mmCIF file of C-alpha atoms in Angstrom:
data_model
loop_
_atom_site.group_PDB
_atom_site.id
_atom_site.type_symbol
_atom_site.label_atom_id
_atom_site.label_comp_id
_atom_site.label_asym_id
_atom_site.label_seq_id
_atom_site.Cartn_x
_atom_site.Cartn_y
_atom_site.Cartn_z
ATOM 1 C CA UNK A 1 -0.072 -0.137 0.080
ATOM 2 C CA UNK A 2 1.181 3.317 -0.847
ATOM 3 C CA UNK A 3 2.420 5.284 2.278
ATOM 4 C CA UNK A 4 2.780 9.263 1.962
ATOM 5 C CA UNK A 5 5.515 10.865 3.593
ATOM 6 C CA UNK A 6 6.579 14.434 4.092
ATOM 7 C CA UNK A 7 9.477 14.323 1.575
ATOM 8 C CA UNK A 8 8.053 11.306 -0.750
ATOM 9 C CA UNK A 9 5.758 8.485 -1.282
ATOM 10 C CA UNK A 10 6.712 4.839 -0.137
ATOM 11 C CA UNK A 11 5.898 2.196 -2.540
ATOM 12 C CA UNK A 12 6.315 -1.542 -2.609
ATOM 13 C CA UNK A 13 8.421 -2.941 -5.653
ATOM 14 C CA UNK A 14 5.255 -4.650 -6.896
ATOM 15 C CA UNK A 15 3.463 -1.021 -6.945
ATOM 16 C CA UNK A 16 6.686 0.021 -8.689
ATOM 17 C CA UNK A 17 6.423 -2.407 -11.229
ATOM 18 C CA UNK A 18 2.547 -1.904 -11.659
ATOM 19 C CA UNK A 19 2.895 1.601 -12.025
ATOM 20 C CA UNK A 20 5.869 1.449 -14.527
ATOM 21 C CA UNK A 21 3.788 -1.128 -16.860
ATOM 22 C CA UNK A 22 0.747 1.106 -16.510
ATOM 23 C CA UNK A 23 2.666 4.228 -17.749
ATOM 24 C CA UNK A 24 4.209 2.561 -20.587
ATOM 25 C CA UNK A 25 1.319 0.686 -21.920
ATOM 26 C CA UNK A 26 -0.536 3.921 -21.644
ATOM 27 C CA UNK A 27 2.437 5.372 -23.928
ATOM 28 C CA UNK A 28 1.446 2.391 -26.451
ATOM 29 C CA UNK A 29 4.587 0.613 -25.747
ATOM 30 C CA UNK A 30 3.985 -3.130 -26.645
ATOM 31 C CA UNK A 31 3.269 -5.561 -23.497
ATOM 32 C CA UNK A 32 6.375 -7.342 -24.064
ATOM 33 C CA UNK A 33 8.443 -4.308 -24.184
ATOM 34 C CA UNK A 34 6.627 -2.520 -21.456
ATOM 35 C CA UNK A 35 7.507 -5.417 -19.069
ATOM 36 C CA UNK A 36 10.985 -5.588 -20.060
ATOM 37 C CA UNK A 37 11.539 -2.027 -19.619
ATOM 38 C CA UNK A 38 9.676 -1.866 -16.173
ATOM 39 C CA UNK A 39 11.900 -4.599 -14.771
ATOM 40 C CA UNK A 40 14.983 -2.517 -15.689
ATOM 41 C CA UNK A 41 13.310 0.391 -13.395
ATOM 42 C CA UNK A 42 12.128 -1.682 -10.692
ATOM 43 C CA UNK A 43 15.944 -3.063 -10.495
ATOM 44 C CA UNK A 44 17.029 0.416 -10.207
ATOM 45 C CA UNK A 45 14.632 1.611 -7.576
ATOM 46 C CA UNK A 46 15.350 -1.937 -5.800
ATOM 47 C CA UNK A 47 18.951 -1.460 -5.517
ATOM 48 C CA UNK A 48 18.942 2.186 -4.554
ATOM 49 C CA UNK A 49 20.157 3.650 -8.072
ATOM 50 C CA UNK A 50 17.513 6.286 -8.244
ATOM 51 C CA UNK A 51 18.772 8.149 -11.374
ATOM 52 C CA UNK A 52 18.174 4.545 -13.032
ATOM 53 C CA UNK A 53 14.912 3.751 -11.233
ATOM 54 C CA UNK A 54 11.458 5.000 -11.701
ATOM 55 C CA UNK A 55 12.570 8.521 -12.568
ATOM 56 C CA UNK A 56 13.566 6.839 -16.013
ATOM 57 C CA UNK A 57 9.671 6.706 -16.731
ATOM 58 C CA UNK A 58 9.898 10.221 -17.686
ATOM 59 C CA UNK A 59 12.800 9.530 -20.029
ATOM 60 C CA UNK A 60 11.253 6.408 -21.576
ATOM 61 C CA UNK A 61 7.822 8.318 -22.109
ATOM 62 C CA UNK A 62 9.490 11.289 -23.494
ATOM 63 C CA UNK A 63 11.255 9.303 -26.048
ATOM 64 C CA UNK A 64 8.160 7.431 -27.069
ATOM 65 C CA UNK A 65 6.327 10.714 -27.193
ATOM 66 C CA UNK A 66 8.873 12.205 -29.471
ATOM 67 C CA UNK A 67 8.957 9.208 -31.818
ATOM 68 C CA UNK A 68 12.418 7.897 -30.941
ATOM 69 C CA UNK A 69 11.072 4.723 -29.995
ATOM 70 C CA UNK A 70 9.625 1.920 -32.363
ATOM 71 C CA UNK A 71 6.721 1.056 -29.830
ATOM 72 C CA UNK A 72 6.117 -2.460 -31.262
ATOM 73 C CA UNK A 73 9.478 -3.579 -32.536
ATOM 74 C CA UNK A 74 10.003 -7.123 -32.712
ATOM 75 C CA UNK A 75 13.694 -8.016 -31.996
ATOM 76 C CA UNK A 76 15.272 -10.254 -34.731
ATOM 77 C CA UNK A 77 18.091 -12.555 -33.657
ATOM 78 C CA UNK A 78 20.713 -13.832 -36.147
ATOM 79 C CA UNK A 79 24.177 -15.616 -35.937
ATOM 80 C CA UNK A 80 26.822 -13.918 -37.975
ATOM 81 C CA UNK A 81 29.310 -16.654 -36.908
ATOM 82 C CA UNK A 82 29.256 -19.777 -34.553
ATOM 83 C CA UNK A 83 30.549 -17.822 -31.486
ATOM 84 C CA UNK A 84 28.559 -14.467 -32.380
ATOM 85 C CA UNK A 85 24.991 -13.316 -31.830
ATOM 86 C CA UNK A 86 23.227 -10.366 -33.490
ATOM 87 C CA UNK A 87 20.028 -9.132 -32.299
ATOM 88 C CA UNK A 88 18.403 -6.128 -34.376
ATOM 89 C CA UNK A 89 16.062 -4.178 -31.997
ATOM 90 C CA UNK A 90 14.145 -2.329 -34.970
ATOM 91 C CA UNK A 91 14.347 0.794 -33.217
ATOM 92 C CA UNK A 92 12.790 -0.351 -29.859
ATOM 93 C CA UNK A 93 14.163 -0.269 -26.368
ATOM 94 C CA UNK A 94 17.307 -2.560 -25.676
ATOM 95 C CA UNK A 95 15.909 -4.270 -22.873
ATOM 96 C CA UNK A 96 13.626 -6.728 -25.010
ATOM 97 C CA UNK A 97 16.428 -6.991 -27.433
ATOM 98 C CA UNK A 98 18.663 -8.236 -24.854
ATOM 99 C CA UNK A 99 16.196 -10.442 -23.415
ATOM 100 C CA UNK A 100 15.683 -12.322 -26.842
ATOM 101 C CA UNK A 101 19.465 -12.873 -27.261
ATOM 102 C CA UNK A 102 20.352 -13.904 -24.019
ATOM 103 C CA UNK A 103 19.765 -17.673 -23.921
ATOM 104 C CA UNK A 104 21.546 -17.926 -27.382
ATOM 105 C CA UNK A 105 24.483 -15.896 -26.133
ATOM 106 C CA UNK A 106 24.908 -18.012 -22.926
ATOM 107 C CA UNK A 107 24.455 -21.236 -24.926
ATOM 108 C CA UNK A 108 27.356 -20.195 -27.448
ATOM 109 C CA UNK A 109 29.662 -19.077 -24.630
ATOM 110 C CA UNK A 110 29.222 -22.576 -22.813
ATOM 111 C CA UNK A 111 29.956 -24.069 -26.417
ATOM 112 C CA UNK A 112 32.882 -22.355 -27.392
ATOM 113 C CA UNK A 113 34.272 -20.772 -24.254
ATOM 114 C CA UNK A 114 33.575 -17.289 -25.350
ATOM 115 C CA UNK A 115 30.944 -15.559 -27.415
ATOM 116 C CA UNK A 116 29.659 -12.063 -28.027
ATOM 117 C CA UNK A 117 26.627 -10.507 -28.861
ATOM 118 C CA UNK A 118 25.661 -7.246 -30.935
ATOM 119 C CA UNK A 119 22.491 -5.607 -30.016
ATOM 120 C CA UNK A 120 21.852 -3.093 -33.123
ATOM 121 C CA UNK A 121 19.420 -0.335 -33.712
ATOM 122 C CA UNK A 122 18.152 -0.125 -30.118
ATOM 123 C CA UNK A 123 17.240 2.860 -27.929
ATOM 124 C CA UNK A 124 19.221 3.067 -24.605
ATOM 125 C CA UNK A 125 18.309 4.635 -21.211
ATOM 126 C CA UNK A 126 19.277 2.269 -18.578
ATOM 127 C CA UNK A 127 22.379 1.087 -16.730
ATOM 128 C CA UNK A 128 24.217 -2.124 -18.154
ATOM 129 C CA UNK A 129 24.745 -3.738 -14.566
ATOM 130 C CA UNK A 130 21.161 -5.717 -14.674
ATOM 131 C CA UNK A 131 22.371 -7.452 -17.858
ATOM 132 C CA UNK A 132 25.808 -8.401 -16.761
ATOM 133 C CA UNK A 133 24.527 -9.539 -13.534
ATOM 134 C CA UNK A 134 21.818 -11.876 -15.224
ATOM 135 C CA UNK A 135 24.717 -13.389 -17.256
ATOM 136 C CA UNK A 136 26.925 -13.873 -14.128
ATOM 137 C CA UNK A 137 24.034 -15.492 -12.609
ATOM 138 C CA UNK A 138 24.017 -17.886 -15.484
ATOM 139 C CA UNK A 139 27.525 -18.628 -14.332
ATOM 140 C CA UNK A 140 29.277 -16.556 -16.950
ATOM 141 C CA UNK A 141 31.851 -13.802 -16.916
ATOM 142 C CA UNK A 142 30.316 -10.873 -18.759
ATOM 143 C CA UNK A 143 31.502 -7.347 -20.227
ATOM 144 C CA UNK A 144 29.141 -4.830 -21.814
ATOM 145 C CA UNK A 145 29.706 -1.499 -23.030
ATOM 146 C CA UNK A 146 27.341 0.929 -25.244
ATOM 147 C CA UNK A 147 27.702 4.622 -26.310
ATOM 148 C CA UNK A 148 25.053 7.177 -25.955
ATOM 149 C CA UNK A 149 24.302 10.622 -27.130
ATOM 150 C CA UNK A 150 27.535 13.140 -27.591
ATOM 151 C CA UNK A 151 27.251 14.683 -24.107
ATOM 152 C CA UNK A 152 30.658 14.514 -22.995
ATOM 153 C CA UNK A 153 33.731 16.467 -23.900
ATOM 154 C CA UNK A 154 37.249 14.563 -24.250
ATOM 155 C CA UNK A 155 40.089 15.171 -21.817
ATOM 156 C CA UNK A 156 41.713 18.790 -22.804
ATOM 157 C CA UNK A 157 38.565 19.820 -24.777
ATOM 158 C CA UNK A 158 35.081 21.335 -23.915
ATOM 159 C CA UNK A 159 32.850 20.305 -26.734
ATOM 160 C CA UNK A 160 31.093 17.053 -26.775
ATOM 161 C CA UNK A 161 32.370 14.055 -28.477
ATOM 162 C CA UNK A 162 31.737 10.854 -26.432
ATOM 163 C CA UNK A 163 28.711 9.545 -24.601
ATOM 164 C CA UNK A 164 28.400 8.781 -21.043
ATOM 165 C CA UNK A 165 29.680 5.244 -22.368
ATOM 166 C CA UNK A 166 29.274 2.798 -19.399
ATOM 167 C CA UNK A 167 31.373 -0.035 -18.998
ATOM 168 C CA UNK A 168 29.815 -3.035 -17.082
ATOM 169 C CA UNK A 169 31.603 -6.096 -15.706
ATOM 170 C CA UNK A 170 29.991 -9.312 -13.866
ATOM 171 C CA UNK A 171 31.891 -12.327 -12.173
ATOM 172 C CA UNK A 172 30.007 -15.345 -11.153
ATOM 173 C CA UNK A 173 30.302 -16.251 -7.291
ATOM 174 C CA UNK A 174 29.165 -19.637 -5.848
ATOM 175 C CA UNK A 175 26.451 -19.221 -3.427
ATOM 176 C CA UNK A 176 26.295 -15.488 -3.232
ATOM 177 C CA UNK A 177 25.586 -12.408 -5.299
ATOM 178 C CA UNK A 178 27.744 -11.963 -8.548
ATOM 179 C CA UNK A 179 30.841 -9.518 -8.332
ATOM 180 C CA UNK A 180 29.413 -6.434 -10.682
ATOM 181 C CA UNK A 181 30.399 -2.942 -11.303
ATOM 182 C CA UNK A 182 28.965 -0.467 -13.878
ATOM 183 C CA UNK A 183 30.060 2.990 -14.271
ATOM 184 C CA UNK A 184 29.930 5.634 -16.772
ATOM 185 C CA UNK A 185 33.306 7.076 -18.237
ATOM 186 C CA UNK A 186 31.869 10.546 -17.623
ATOM 187 C CA UNK A 187 32.617 12.032 -14.102
ATOM 188 C CA UNK A 188 29.093 11.047 -13.259
ATOM 189 C CA UNK A 189 25.807 9.739 -14.958
ATOM 190 C CA UNK A 190 23.709 12.096 -16.801
ATOM 191 C CA UNK A 191 20.586 11.160 -14.841
ATOM 192 C CA UNK A 192 22.463 12.303 -11.544
ATOM 193 C CA UNK A 193 22.683 15.804 -13.021
ATOM 194 C CA UNK A 194 19.138 15.883 -14.188
ATOM 195 C CA UNK A 195 18.177 14.709 -10.843
ATOM 196 C CA UNK A 196 20.312 17.629 -9.241
ATOM 197 C CA UNK A 197 18.579 19.910 -11.776
ATOM 198 C CA UNK A 198 14.993 18.985 -10.621
ATOM 199 C CA UNK A 199 16.150 19.412 -7.060
ATOM 200 C CA UNK A 200 17.474 23.057 -7.594
ATOM 201 C CA UNK A 201 20.998 21.600 -6.251
ATOM 202 C CA UNK A 202 24.213 22.838 -7.876
ATOM 203 C CA UNK A 203 26.809 20.063 -9.011
ATOM 204 C CA UNK A 204 30.438 19.987 -8.082
ATOM 205 C CA UNK A 205 32.451 22.237 -10.535
ATOM 206 C CA UNK A 206 34.211 19.331 -12.193
ATOM 207 C CA UNK A 207 31.467 17.744 -13.716
ATOM 208 C CA UNK A 208 30.899 19.820 -16.578
ATOM 209 C CA UNK A 209 31.405 22.751 -18.814
ATOM 210 C CA UNK A 210 28.443 25.511 -19.846
ATOM 211 C CA UNK A 211 27.986 26.015 -23.493
ATOM 212 C CA UNK A 212 30.732 28.609 -23.695
ATOM 213 C CA UNK A 213 33.444 25.870 -22.504
ATOM 214 C CA UNK A 214 33.467 27.315 -18.803
ATOM 215 C CA UNK A 215 33.345 25.349 -15.664
ATOM 216 C CA UNK A 216 30.087 25.606 -13.779
ATOM 217 C CA UNK A 217 28.073 24.318 -10.855
ATOM 218 C CA UNK A 218 24.779 24.751 -12.705
ATOM 219 C CA UNK A 219 23.199 21.669 -13.506
ATOM 220 C CA UNK A 220 21.191 22.963 -16.455
ATOM 221 C CA UNK A 221 24.412 24.643 -17.609
ATOM 222 C CA UNK A 222 26.111 21.331 -17.629
ATOM 223 C CA UNK A 223 23.135 19.673 -19.549
ATOM 224 C CA UNK A 224 23.126 22.290 -22.250
ATOM 225 C CA UNK A 225 26.917 22.171 -22.392
ATOM 226 C CA UNK A 226 29.437 19.356 -21.834
ATOM 227 C CA UNK A 227 29.988 16.636 -19.339
ATOM 228 C CA UNK A 228 33.536 15.637 -18.222
ATOM 229 C CA UNK A 229 35.105 12.149 -18.516
ATOM 230 C CA UNK A 230 36.180 10.806 -15.026
ATOM 231 C CA UNK A 231 40.061 10.631 -14.352
ATOM 232 C CA UNK A 232 41.170 13.037 -17.124
ATOM 233 C CA UNK A 233 42.518 11.319 -20.166
ATOM 234 C CA UNK A 234 42.253 7.826 -18.825
ATOM 235 C CA UNK A 235 38.379 8.231 -18.666
ATOM 236 C CA UNK A 236 38.617 9.937 -22.049
ATOM 237 C CA UNK A 237 40.420 6.769 -23.582
ATOM 238 C CA UNK A 238 38.113 4.119 -21.994
ATOM 239 C CA UNK A 239 35.585 6.444 -23.472
ATOM 240 C CA UNK A 240 36.868 6.322 -26.904
ATOM 241 C CA UNK A 241 37.276 2.390 -26.564
ATOM 242 C CA UNK A 242 33.538 2.079 -25.829
ATOM 243 C CA UNK A 243 32.869 4.343 -29.031
ATOM 244 C CA UNK A 244 34.920 1.913 -31.082
ATOM 245 C CA UNK A 245 33.534 -1.285 -29.698
ATOM 246 C CA UNK A 246 29.978 -0.374 -29.672
ATOM 247 C CA UNK A 247 29.824 1.591 -32.533
ATOM 248 C CA UNK A 248 32.005 1.094 -35.803
ATOM 249 C CA UNK A 249 33.130 -2.726 -34.623
ATOM 250 C CA UNK A 250 29.436 -3.635 -34.668
ATOM 251 C CA UNK A 251 28.443 -1.759 -37.373
ATOM 252 C CA UNK A 252 26.244 0.752 -35.245
ATOM 253 C CA UNK A 253 26.440 4.641 -34.658
ATOM 254 C CA UNK A 254 28.994 6.818 -32.633
ATOM 255 C CA UNK A 255 27.557 8.925 -29.897
ATOM 256 C CA UNK A 256 27.904 11.874 -32.153
ATOM 257 C CA UNK A 257 25.809 9.917 -34.799
ATOM 258 C CA UNK A 258 23.173 9.207 -32.631
ATOM 259 C CA UNK A 259 22.658 12.879 -31.411
ATOM 260 C CA UNK A 260 22.320 13.841 -35.237
ATOM 261 C CA UNK A 261 19.956 10.928 -35.695
ATOM 262 C CA UNK A 262 17.875 12.166 -32.769
ATOM 263 C CA UNK A 263 17.600 15.375 -34.887
ATOM 264 C CA UNK A 264 16.884 17.677 -31.826
ATOM 265 C CA UNK A 265 14.056 15.553 -30.604
ATOM 266 C CA UNK A 266 15.546 15.109 -27.257
ATOM 267 C CA UNK A 267 15.114 11.417 -27.079
ATOM 268 C CA UNK A 268 17.098 8.856 -25.495
ATOM 269 C CA UNK A 269 20.292 7.524 -27.327
ATOM 270 C CA UNK A 270 20.037 5.193 -30.277
ATOM 271 C CA UNK A 271 22.567 2.740 -31.540
ATOM 272 C CA UNK A 272 24.224 -0.381 -30.486
ATOM 273 C CA UNK A 273 25.691 -2.449 -27.423
ATOM 274 C CA UNK A 274 28.482 -5.130 -27.275
ATOM 275 C CA UNK A 275 28.465 -7.931 -24.804
ATOM 276 C CA UNK A 276 30.834 -10.499 -24.492
ATOM 277 C CA UNK A 277 30.424 -13.706 -22.437
ATOM 278 C CA UNK A 278 33.140 -16.221 -21.164
ATOM 279 C CA UNK A 279 32.250 -19.339 -19.633
ATOM 280 C CA UNK A 280 35.120 -20.112 -17.120
ATOM 281 C CA UNK A 281 35.173 -23.815 -17.573
ATOM 282 C CA UNK A 282 35.758 -23.404 -21.283
ATOM 283 C CA UNK A 283 39.453 -22.080 -20.133
ATOM 284 C CA UNK A 284 39.847 -24.133 -16.835
ATOM 285 C CA UNK A 285 38.015 -27.451 -17.462
ATOM 286 C CA UNK A 286 38.245 -29.521 -14.421
ATOM 287 C CA UNK A 287 40.405 -27.114 -12.817
ATOM 288 C CA UNK A 288 37.636 -24.454 -12.602
ATOM 289 C CA UNK A 289 36.521 -24.762 -9.001
ATOM 290 C CA UNK A 290 40.087 -24.520 -7.929
ATOM 291 C CA UNK A 291 40.694 -21.221 -9.714
ATOM 292 C CA UNK A 292 37.496 -19.750 -8.889
ATOM 293 C CA UNK A 293 38.328 -20.334 -5.144
ATOM 294 C CA UNK A 294 41.583 -18.125 -5.779
ATOM 295 C CA UNK A 295 39.373 -15.151 -7.051
ATOM 296 C CA UNK A 296 37.360 -15.626 -3.976
ATOM 297 C CA UNK A 297 40.680 -15.277 -1.852
ATOM 298 C CA UNK A 298 40.915 -11.752 -3.585
ATOM 299 C CA UNK A 299 37.785 -10.762 -2.889
ATOM 300 C CA UNK A 300 38.240 -11.749 0.939
ATOM 301 C CA UNK A 301 41.680 -9.723 0.806
ATOM 302 C CA UNK A 302 39.607 -6.819 -0.233
ATOM 303 C CA UNK A 303 36.921 -7.214 2.217
ATOM 304 C CA UNK A 304 39.256 -7.962 5.038
ATOM 305 C CA UNK A 305 40.539 -4.700 5.471
ATOM 306 C CA UNK A 306 37.606 -2.802 5.435
ATOM 307 C CA UNK A 307 37.066 -1.976 1.897
ATOM 308 C CA UNK A 308 34.028 -2.333 -0.144
ATOM 309 C CA UNK A 309 33.577 -4.442 -3.253
ATOM 310 C CA UNK A 310 31.477 -2.607 -5.970
ATOM 311 C CA UNK A 311 27.868 -3.620 -6.055
ATOM 312 C CA UNK A 312 27.912 -4.335 -2.240
ATOM 313 C CA UNK A 313 25.921 -0.948 -1.777
ATOM 314 C CA UNK A 314 23.435 -2.044 -4.408
ATOM 315 C CA UNK A 315 22.866 -5.620 -2.524
ATOM 316 C CA UNK A 316 22.574 -4.049 0.889
ATOM 317 C CA UNK A 317 19.857 -1.720 -0.729
ATOM 318 C CA UNK A 318 18.149 -4.546 -2.194
ATOM 319 C CA UNK A 319 17.758 -6.639 1.098
ATOM 320 C CA UNK A 320 16.170 -3.259 2.433
ATOM 321 C CA UNK A 321 13.645 -2.476 -0.454
ATOM 322 C CA UNK A 322 12.548 -6.114 -0.840
ATOM 323 C CA UNK A 323 11.059 -5.973 2.788
ATOM 324 C CA UNK A 324 10.595 -2.213 3.369
ATOM 325 C CA UNK A 325 9.810 -0.975 -0.619
ATOM 326 C CA UNK A 326 11.336 2.453 -1.704
ATOM 327 C CA UNK A 327 10.655 6.237 -1.222
ATOM 328 C CA UNK A 328 10.078 8.124 -4.347
ATOM 329 C CA UNK A 329 10.266 12.065 -4.264
ATOM 330 C CA UNK A 330 7.033 13.506 -3.861
ATOM 331 C CA UNK A 331 7.678 15.968 -6.959
ATOM 332 C CA UNK A 332 8.773 12.971 -8.847
ATOM 333 C CA UNK A 333 5.984 10.767 -7.894
ATOM 334 C CA UNK A 334 3.548 13.752 -9.154
ATOM 335 C CA UNK A 335 5.135 13.857 -12.338
ATOM 336 C CA UNK A 336 4.797 10.012 -13.058
ATOM 337 C CA UNK A 337 1.386 9.879 -11.870
ATOM 338 C CA UNK A 338 0.487 12.989 -14.486
ATOM 339 C CA UNK A 339 1.515 10.167 -17.124
ATOM 340 C CA UNK A 340 -0.742 7.414 -15.707
ATOM 341 C CA UNK A 341 -3.823 6.958 -18.170
ATOM 342 C CA UNK A 342 -6.992 8.213 -16.605
ATOM 343 C CA UNK A 343 -5.478 10.043 -13.476
#
C-alpha cells in the first residue's frame, strides 16, 4: 500500500512494477517491451540507484512521445558466426533485444568458451549492470559497453564528442551475489545531473562545462554544455574504446551520430551495445573450481581490510527494499502520476 511521507511516497516493488507498466502501456508501448523495460526500472529502485529507477519513466515516455522509439518493434536474432549473436532491435528499447538474445549468447559461450552479442538499432536509457548481473547469475563472466549521445567532452577539450559510455562487468560467485560493477566513463551519470537540476541543487564544478566551455556548478548549464570524463585522460581513453567497440565494430552509431539521428527531438540515445560472455570452464576445464576459489581469496583480501566491493551497496539496498519498499520523491511521484492514463 502506498505510504505518503513528508518528503516522498513509499511504494512496494510490486507497486513500482505496476506503475511502470501502466505508464508504458499507456504510452502505447507493446506489452513485451513494457514488461522488459519496467523490470529495469524496478531493479534501479530496488538497488538504491534512483537515477536509473522510476525516474526513467519520464525519460522513456518522452522518447516514445518524440517518436524516437519503435513501440512495437520485434527484435530479430541472427548468428553472423558460430560464436556471435546479433539482435536487430528494430528501433525498440534495448531491454527486449537483450532478453531475446540472452539464452543464445549463454549457449554459445558454453559451447565455445567465449561468445559475443551485438545489439543493433536499439534505444538506450538504462544502466548495464542488470544485464551483466543476469549473465553472471548464469555462471558466465560478462562484459558490456554502449555509447550514448555526444554529451561528454574529451580530456583537454570542452565540446561534446563521447557519450557517457558505460562499462559493466560481472563475475559469478558460488552461493552469493555476483561481483558486478557498472560505471560511466563520464565523471557522473547524466541522470544524476538531471536529478540535481530537478531538485534545484548545484553540482560540483568538475562535473562539466557550460555552452561557452567554462566550468560551472549549474546543473542545467552542464546539461546544455558538456560533461567531463572521469579521471581525465584515462576516462577519455576508455570512452573512445567504448565508441569503437559498440559503434564501428558492430556496425552501429557513435555518440555523435546518435545525437545527429535524434534530430533535436531530445530522445534517448540510439545505437548499439556489445556484450561479451565467457564460460570459466571453457578455459579451465576440471580446474574451474580451484581457480574460482583463488578469485574468492582476492575478494576476501579486499573485504578483510574494510574495503567495499563494487555492488555491495546495491545488494544492501536490495535487501532493505525487498521488505521495506522504496521512497519516491513527492515531486517525481506527481510527475509520474500525471502520465498514468485516466489519472
